[in-house]
Amino acid sequence: MERIVIAGGGLAAARTCEQLRSKGYEGELVMLCAEPHPPYDRPPLTKAALVEQDHDPTLPTDYAKLSVDVRLGVSATSLDPASRTVRTTDGELSYDALVIATGASPVRLPGPGRQLTVRTLDDAARLRAELKPGQRVVLVGASWISAEVATAALRHGCSVTCVEAGPAPLAAALGPTVGARFLPWWAEVDLRLDAGVAEVTETGVRLAGGEHVDADVVVVGVGVRPDTAWLEGSGVDVERGVLVDEHLRASQPGVHALGDVAVRWSPRWNGRLRVEHWDDAREAARVVAAVLLHDPSGDTPPPVHDPVPYFWSDQFGHKIQYVGHHGPDDTVVVRDGGERWAAAWLAADGRLTAHLSVDSPRQMVDARMAIEAGARPDEAALRDLSAKLAPPRTK
């Protein structure tokens, strides 16, 4: 391959460049980075970047040393797999292999009012400038991002209100039983549960029931949508994101995808996953580089990307770590230990599918190993936080 083009300019794109060079690729590498900034870490955007004026999350990748043609402010606009050509805001670009890493964009709400989201470095800078003592901040959605923004806003002395359509914080992601355990953390926030937002107005938000909540700043954190509009008509299969197999290969030859934009097949879970987290993007880059350089004439099959998902969140002075992937029919077990607690999810056959740890990194490590091994812990014993996960028992 003489030229590999990477559409996207985030962690997945930067790591893919690093991995390709470390594995011996000597051809041309072109990165289409839609933002005016080189790739940076996104997790700090709702944490340190909202508190520290000079925080710089830029990734330490040396693109000159790696001979990467980084095209800042250039984005892909359409794709023609037949001629292996990407059309961009700066003209056409041919490729031998294409890696799609365009990520996702925040969902926005209807209404004429100004609404902030936190997805980019510039987003974080704009919001940080708004977080001043006495400012009335309204958060839409008691999500992971909103909890982190609330933490920063309270630290700046803002008055914070959060409007959540569900019965508890994080209920959509973790279920109402686990979500209710977070309620004490939101004590300094005016938390409005079971309240949908009809629109963002010029002076705040109007709720579905007609009530108006005044705000100086409205921050929306209700999810993201993969950036796939530019792939329309390309023949690349898209469904909630770019569909890829366990080798991160898309439906068109020479096209791969990873990160927030990808919906990958998981043999481990026997289904498709869209894992919108830092850890998955980092590890996927290692695999996609190896797949791109794989020799199909050899006896070794291409590598598989199918890790146990993992992510973390820092909010209200606590660190939350979630590992695994639970389904809607899994049984949730709340693990009590006095002031400390955790949660585990069990499949119908008793397998541990996911685990949520609070301020306990060691629990996360143990849970990840147990999930990888197919452990079936005793449900009754699991309710005690001090109990060890059952010895791994494979299928």
Coordinates of C-alpha atoms in Angstrom, one line a residue:
M1 CA 0.0 0.0 0.0
E2 CA 1.4 3.3 -1.1
R3 CA -1.0 5.5 0.7
I4 CA -3.2 5.0 3.8
V5 CA -5.7 7.8 4.5
I6 CA -7.2 8.3 7.9
A7 CA -10.4 10.3 8.0
G8 CA -10.6 11.7 11.5
G9 CA -8.3 13.5 13.9
G10 CA -8.8 12.1 17.4
L11 CA -7.2 9.5 19.6
A12 CA -8.1 6.6 17.2
A13 CA -6.4 8.4 14.3
A14 CA -3.3 9.4 16.2
R15 CA -2.8 5.9 17.6
T16 CA -3.4 4.3 14.2
C17 CA -0.5 6.4 12.8
E18 CA 1.8 5.4 15.7
Q19 CA 0.9 1.7 15.4
L20 CA 1.3 1.6 11.6
R21 CA 4.8 3.0 11.8
S22 CA 5.8 0.9 14.8
K23 CA 4.7 -2.2 12.8
G24 CA 6.9 -1.2 9.9
Y25 CA 4.6 0.6 7.4
E26 CA 6.7 2.9 5.3
G27 CA 4.2 4.2 2.8
E28 CA 2.4 7.6 2.8
L29 CA 0.1 8.4 5.8
V30 CA -2.5 11.2 5.5
M31 CA -4.7 12.3 8.3
L32 CA -7.8 14.4 7.6
C33 CA -8.3 16.4 10.8
A34 CA -11.5 18.4 10.6
E35 CA -10.6 20.6 13.6
P36 CA -7.9 23.2 13.5
H37 CA -6.1 21.4 16.4
P38 CA -4.0 18.3 16.2
P39 CA -5.5 15.2 17.9
Y40 CA -6.1 15.5 21.7
D41 CA -7.6 13.6 24.5
R42 CA -11.3 14.1 25.0
P43 CA -11.9 12.8 28.5
P44 CA -10.2 15.9 30.1
L45 CA -12.6 18.2 28.3
T46 CA -15.3 17.7 30.9
K47 CA -12.8 17.4 33.8
A48 CA -9.5 19.3 34.0
A49 CA -10.1 21.5 30.9
L50 CA -13.2 23.1 32.6
V51 CA -11.2 24.0 35.7
E52 CA -7.7 24.7 34.5
Q53 CA -7.2 27.7 32.2
D54 CA -3.9 26.3 30.7
H55 CA -4.8 22.6 30.6
D56 CA -3.5 21.2 27.3
P57 CA -4.9 17.7 26.4
T58 CA -3.0 17.5 23.1
L59 CA -1.6 14.0 22.5
P60 CA 2.2 13.8 22.5
T61 CA 2.5 12.2 19.0
D62 CA 5.4 13.5 16.9
Y63 CA 3.8 13.6 13.5
A64 CA 6.9 15.0 11.8
K65 CA 9.0 12.1 13.1
L66 CA 6.4 9.6 12.0
S67 CA 6.1 11.3 8.5
V68 CA 2.4 11.9 8.8
D69 CA 0.7 14.4 6.5
V70 CA -1.7 16.0 9.0
R71 CA -4.2 18.2 7.2
L72 CA -5.8 20.4 9.8
G73 CA -9.2 21.9 9.1
V74 CA -9.8 19.4 6.3
S75 CA -12.7 16.9 6.5
A76 CA -14.0 14.1 4.3
T77 CA -17.2 15.0 2.4
S78 CA -17.9 11.9 0.4
L79 CA -16.4 8.5 -0.6
D80 CA -16.1 6.6 -3.8
P81 CA -14.8 3.1 -2.9
A82 CA -14.9 2.0 -6.6
S83 CA -12.1 4.4 -7.5
R84 CA -10.7 4.5 -3.9
T85 CA -11.2 8.2 -3.7
V86 CA -12.1 10.4 -0.7
R87 CA -13.6 13.8 -1.6
T88 CA -12.6 16.4 1.0
T89 CA -13.1 20.1 1.7
D90 CA -9.6 20.5 0.1
G91 CA -10.1 18.4 -3.0
E92 CA -10.0 14.7 -3.9
L93 CA -7.6 12.2 -2.4
S94 CA -6.9 8.7 -3.5
Y95 CA -6.1 5.9 -1.2
D96 CA -5.0 2.3 -1.1
A97 CA -6.6 1.8 2.3
L98 CA -9.0 4.0 4.2
V99 CA -9.5 4.2 8.0
I100 CA -12.7 5.9 9.1
A101 CA -12.2 7.5 12.5
T102 CA -14.6 10.5 12.2
G103 CA -16.1 10.0 15.7
A104 CA -19.5 11.4 16.7
S105 CA -21.3 14.7 17.2
P106 CA -23.5 15.7 20.1
V107 CA -27.3 15.5 19.8
R108 CA -28.8 18.9 19.9
L109 CA -32.3 19.9 21.1
P110 CA -34.9 22.0 19.3
G111 CA -35.4 25.7 20.0
P112 CA -33.9 29.1 19.2
G113 CA -31.8 29.4 22.3
R114 CA -28.0 29.0 22.6
Q115 CA -27.0 25.5 23.8
L116 CA -23.5 24.4 24.6
T117 CA -22.1 20.9 24.2
V118 CA -18.7 19.5 25.3
R119 CA -17.2 17.5 22.5
T120 CA -14.3 19.6 21.2
L121 CA -11.4 21.6 22.7
D122 CA -13.1 24.8 21.6
D123 CA -16.4 23.6 23.2
A124 CA -14.6 23.2 26.5
A125 CA -12.9 26.6 26.2
R126 CA -16.3 28.3 25.5
L127 CA -18.0 26.6 28.5
R128 CA -15.1 27.3 30.9
A129 CA -15.4 31.0 30.1
E130 CA -19.1 30.8 31.1
L131 CA -18.5 29.1 34.4
K132 CA -18.4 32.1 36.8
P133 CA -19.7 32.5 40.3
G134 CA -23.5 33.1 40.4
Q135 CA -24.1 31.9 36.8
R136 CA -27.3 29.9 36.4
V137 CA -26.3 26.7 34.6
V138 CA -29.0 24.3 33.4
L139 CA -27.8 20.8 32.3
V140 CA -30.1 18.7 30.1
G141 CA -29.7 15.1 30.9
A142 CA -28.2 13.6 34.1
S143 CA -25.6 11.8 32.0
W144 CA -21.9 11.0 32.5
I145 CA -20.9 14.2 30.8
S146 CA -23.5 16.3 32.7
A147 CA -22.2 14.9 36.1
E148 CA -18.7 15.9 35.2
V149 CA -19.8 19.4 34.0
A150 CA -21.9 19.8 37.2
T151 CA -18.8 19.0 39.3
A152 CA -16.8 21.7 37.5
A153 CA -19.7 24.3 37.6
L154 CA -20.1 23.9 41.3
R155 CA -16.4 24.3 41.9
H156 CA -16.6 27.6 40.0
G157 CA -19.5 28.8 42.2
C158 CA -22.3 28.4 39.7
S159 CA -25.9 27.6 40.5
V160 CA -26.7 24.3 38.8
T161 CA -30.0 22.8 37.8
C162 CA -30.2 19.4 35.9
V163 CA -33.3 18.3 34.0
E164 CA -33.4 14.6 33.5
A165 CA -36.2 12.7 31.5
G166 CA -35.6 9.5 33.5
P167 CA -36.2 8.5 37.1
A168 CA -32.6 8.8 38.3
P169 CA -29.1 9.9 37.1
L170 CA -27.6 7.5 34.6
A171 CA -30.8 5.5 34.6
A172 CA -30.6 5.1 30.8
A173 CA -27.1 3.6 31.0
L174 CA -27.3 1.6 34.2
G175 CA -30.9 1.2 35.1
P176 CA -33.0 3.0 37.8
T177 CA -31.9 0.8 40.7
V178 CA -28.2 1.6 40.2
G179 CA -29.0 5.2 39.1
A180 CA -30.8 5.9 42.4
R181 CA -27.6 5.2 44.3
F182 CA -26.1 8.3 42.8
L183 CA -28.8 10.6 44.1
P184 CA -26.8 11.7 47.2
W185 CA -24.0 12.9 45.0
W186 CA -26.3 15.4 43.3
A187 CA -27.3 17.1 46.6
E188 CA -25.9 20.5 45.6
V189 CA -27.7 20.4 42.3
D190 CA -31.4 21.2 41.7
L191 CA -32.1 17.8 40.1
R192 CA -35.5 17.6 38.2
L193 CA -36.3 14.0 37.5
D194 CA -38.9 12.6 35.1
A195 CA -38.8 16.0 33.3
G196 CA -38.3 16.2 29.5
V197 CA -37.2 19.3 27.7
A198 CA -39.4 20.6 24.9
E199 CA -37.0 23.3 23.6
V200 CA -34.1 25.5 24.5
T201 CA -35.3 29.1 24.6
E202 CA -33.3 32.4 24.6
T203 CA -33.6 32.5 28.4
G204 CA -33.4 28.9 29.4
V205 CA -35.3 25.7 28.7
R206 CA -39.0 24.9 28.4
L207 CA -40.0 21.6 29.9
A208 CA -42.4 19.2 28.2
G209 CA -45.0 20.1 30.9
G210 CA -44.8 23.8 30.0
E211 CA -42.7 25.0 32.9
H212 CA -39.8 27.3 32.1
V213 CA -36.4 27.0 33.8
D214 CA -34.3 30.2 33.5
A215 CA -30.6 29.9 32.7
D216 CA -27.6 31.9 31.8
V217 CA -26.0 28.8 30.3
V218 CA -27.6 25.7 28.9
V219 CA -25.4 22.6 28.5
V220 CA -26.9 19.6 26.6
G221 CA -25.6 16.1 27.4
V222 CA -28.1 13.6 26.0
G223 CA -25.8 11.6 23.7
V224 CA -24.0 11.6 20.4
R225 CA -24.5 10.4 16.8
P226 CA -21.7 8.9 14.7
D227 CA -20.5 11.2 11.9
T228 CA -21.5 9.1 8.9
A229 CA -23.5 11.6 6.7
W230 CA -20.5 11.9 4.4
L231 CA -20.7 8.2 3.6
E232 CA -24.2 8.4 2.1
G233 CA -24.3 6.7 -1.3
S234 CA -20.8 5.1 -0.8
G235 CA -22.1 1.6 -0.3
V236 CA -20.5 1.4 3.1
D237 CA -23.0 -0.3 5.4
V238 CA -24.1 2.1 8.1
E239 CA -26.5 1.3 11.0
R240 CA -26.0 3.4 14.2
G241 CA -22.5 3.8 12.8
V242 CA -20.2 2.1 10.3
L243 CA -20.7 -1.6 10.5
V244 CA -17.4 -3.5 10.8
D245 CA -16.5 -7.1 11.5
E246 CA -14.3 -8.3 14.4
H247 CA -11.3 -7.3 12.3
L248 CA -12.6 -3.8 12.0
R249 CA -13.2 -4.2 8.2
A250 CA -16.2 -2.3 6.7
S251 CA -18.4 -3.6 3.9
Q252 CA -16.3 -2.1 1.1
P253 CA -12.8 -3.4 0.2
G254 CA -10.0 -1.5 1.7
V255 CA -12.2 0.4 4.2
H256 CA -11.9 0.1 8.0
A257 CA -13.4 1.9 10.9
L258 CA -12.8 2.3 14.6
G259 CA -13.6 4.5 17.6
D260 CA -16.9 6.2 18.2
V261 CA -18.0 5.9 14.6
A262 CA -17.8 2.1 14.4
V263 CA -20.3 -0.5 15.3
R264 CA -18.2 -3.7 15.6
W265 CA -19.1 -7.3 15.6
S266 CA -18.2 -8.9 19.0
P267 CA -17.8 -12.7 19.1
R268 CA -17.5 -12.4 22.9
W269 CA -21.0 -10.9 23.2
N270 CA -22.4 -12.5 20.0
G271 CA -23.7 -9.1 18.8
R272 CA -22.8 -5.7 17.6
L273 CA -21.3 -3.1 20.0
R274 CA -20.7 0.6 19.6
V275 CA -18.3 1.4 22.4
E276 CA -17.9 5.2 22.7
H277 CA -14.9 5.1 25.0
W278 CA -11.2 6.1 25.1
D279 CA -9.9 2.6 26.0
D280 CA -11.7 1.0 23.0
A281 CA -10.4 3.6 20.5
R282 CA -6.8 3.1 21.8
E283 CA -6.8 -0.7 21.6
A284 CA -8.7 -0.7 18.3
A285 CA -5.9 1.3 16.7
R286 CA -3.4 -1.5 17.5
V287 CA -5.6 -4.1 15.8
V288 CA -6.6 -2.1 12.7
A289 CA -2.9 -1.4 12.0
A290 CA -2.1 -5.1 12.3
V291 CA -5.1 -6.0 10.0
L292 CA -4.0 -3.4 7.4
L293 CA -0.5 -4.9 7.3
H294 CA -1.7 -8.6 7.5
D295 CA -0.5 -10.9 4.8
P296 CA -3.6 -12.8 3.5
S297 CA -1.4 -15.4 1.8
G298 CA 0.0 -16.6 5.1
D299 CA -1.3 -19.2 7.6
T300 CA -2.1 -16.7 10.4
P301 CA -5.6 -15.2 10.5
P302 CA -5.9 -11.4 10.9
P303 CA -6.1 -10.2 14.5
V304 CA -9.5 -9.7 16.2
H305 CA -10.6 -6.7 18.2
D306 CA -12.9 -7.9 20.9
P307 CA -11.8 -6.7 24.3
V308 CA -14.0 -6.4 27.4
P309 CA -15.2 -2.8 27.2
Y310 CA -14.0 -0.4 29.9
F311 CA -14.6 3.3 30.8
W312 CA -14.4 5.6 33.8
S313 CA -15.9 8.9 35.0
D314 CA -14.7 11.4 37.6
Q315 CA -17.7 13.1 39.2
F316 CA -18.5 14.8 42.6
G317 CA -15.2 13.7 44.0
H318 CA -15.6 10.0 43.1
K319 CA -14.2 7.8 40.4
I320 CA -16.6 5.4 38.7
Q321 CA -15.2 2.5 36.6
Y322 CA -17.4 0.3 34.5
V323 CA -16.2 -2.9 32.8
G324 CA -18.1 -5.3 30.6
H325 CA -21.3 -5.0 28.7
H326 CA -24.7 -5.8 30.2
G327 CA -28.0 -6.4 28.4
P328 CA -31.5 -5.3 29.3
D329 CA -32.4 -8.7 30.6
D330 CA -29.4 -9.1 32.8
T331 CA -29.9 -9.2 36.6
V332 CA -28.3 -6.4 38.5
V333 CA -26.9 -7.1 41.9
V334 CA -26.1 -4.1 44.2
R335 CA -23.1 -4.8 46.3
D336 CA -23.3 -3.1 49.7
G337 CA -20.3 -2.3 51.9
G338 CA -21.5 0.5 54.2
E339 CA -20.6 3.9 52.7
R340 CA -19.0 2.1 49.7
W341 CA -20.9 0.1 47.1
A342 CA -20.6 -1.4 43.7
A343 CA -22.9 -3.2 41.2
A344 CA -22.7 -6.3 39.1
W345 CA -24.8 -7.7 36.2
L346 CA -25.4 -11.4 35.7
A347 CA -26.7 -13.1 32.5
A348 CA -29.5 -15.7 32.6
D349 CA -26.9 -18.4 32.8
G350 CA -25.1 -16.8 35.8
R351 CA -22.2 -15.3 33.9
L352 CA -20.8 -12.0 35.1
T353 CA -21.4 -9.6 32.2
A354 CA -20.5 -6.2 33.7
H355 CA -19.3 -4.6 36.9
L356 CA -19.4 -1.0 38.2
S357 CA -16.9 0.0 40.8
V358 CA -16.9 3.2 42.9
D359 CA -13.5 4.5 44.2
S360 CA -12.1 1.0 43.9
P361 CA -9.7 0.3 41.0
R362 CA -8.8 -3.1 42.3
Q363 CA -12.4 -4.2 42.0
M364 CA -12.4 -3.2 38.4
V365 CA -9.3 -5.2 37.7
D366 CA -10.7 -8.3 39.4
A367 CA -14.1 -7.9 37.6
R368 CA -12.4 -7.6 34.2
M369 CA -10.4 -10.8 34.7
A370 CA -13.6 -12.6 35.9
I371 CA -15.6 -11.4 32.9
E372 CA -12.8 -12.5 30.5
A373 CA -12.7 -15.9 32.1
G374 CA -16.5 -16.4 32.0
A375 CA -16.9 -16.4 35.8
R376 CA -20.3 -17.3 37.4
P377 CA -20.3 -15.8 40.8
D378 CA -22.8 -16.8 43.5
E379 CA -25.5 -14.1 43.4
A380 CA -26.2 -14.1 47.2
A381 CA -22.5 -13.9 48.1
L382 CA -22.0 -11.2 45.5
R383 CA -24.3 -8.8 47.4
D384 CA -21.5 -8.4 50.1
L385 CA -19.0 -6.0 48.8
S386 CA -16.2 -7.7 50.7
A387 CA -16.9 -11.0 49.0
K388 CA -14.5 -12.0 46.2
L389 CA -15.8 -12.7 42.7
A390 CA -16.3 -16.4 42.2
P391 CA -13.3 -18.3 40.9
P392 CA -13.3 -18.1 37.1
R393 CA -15.2 -21.0 35.5
T394 CA -15.1 -21.1 31.7
K395 CA -17.9 -22.3 29.5

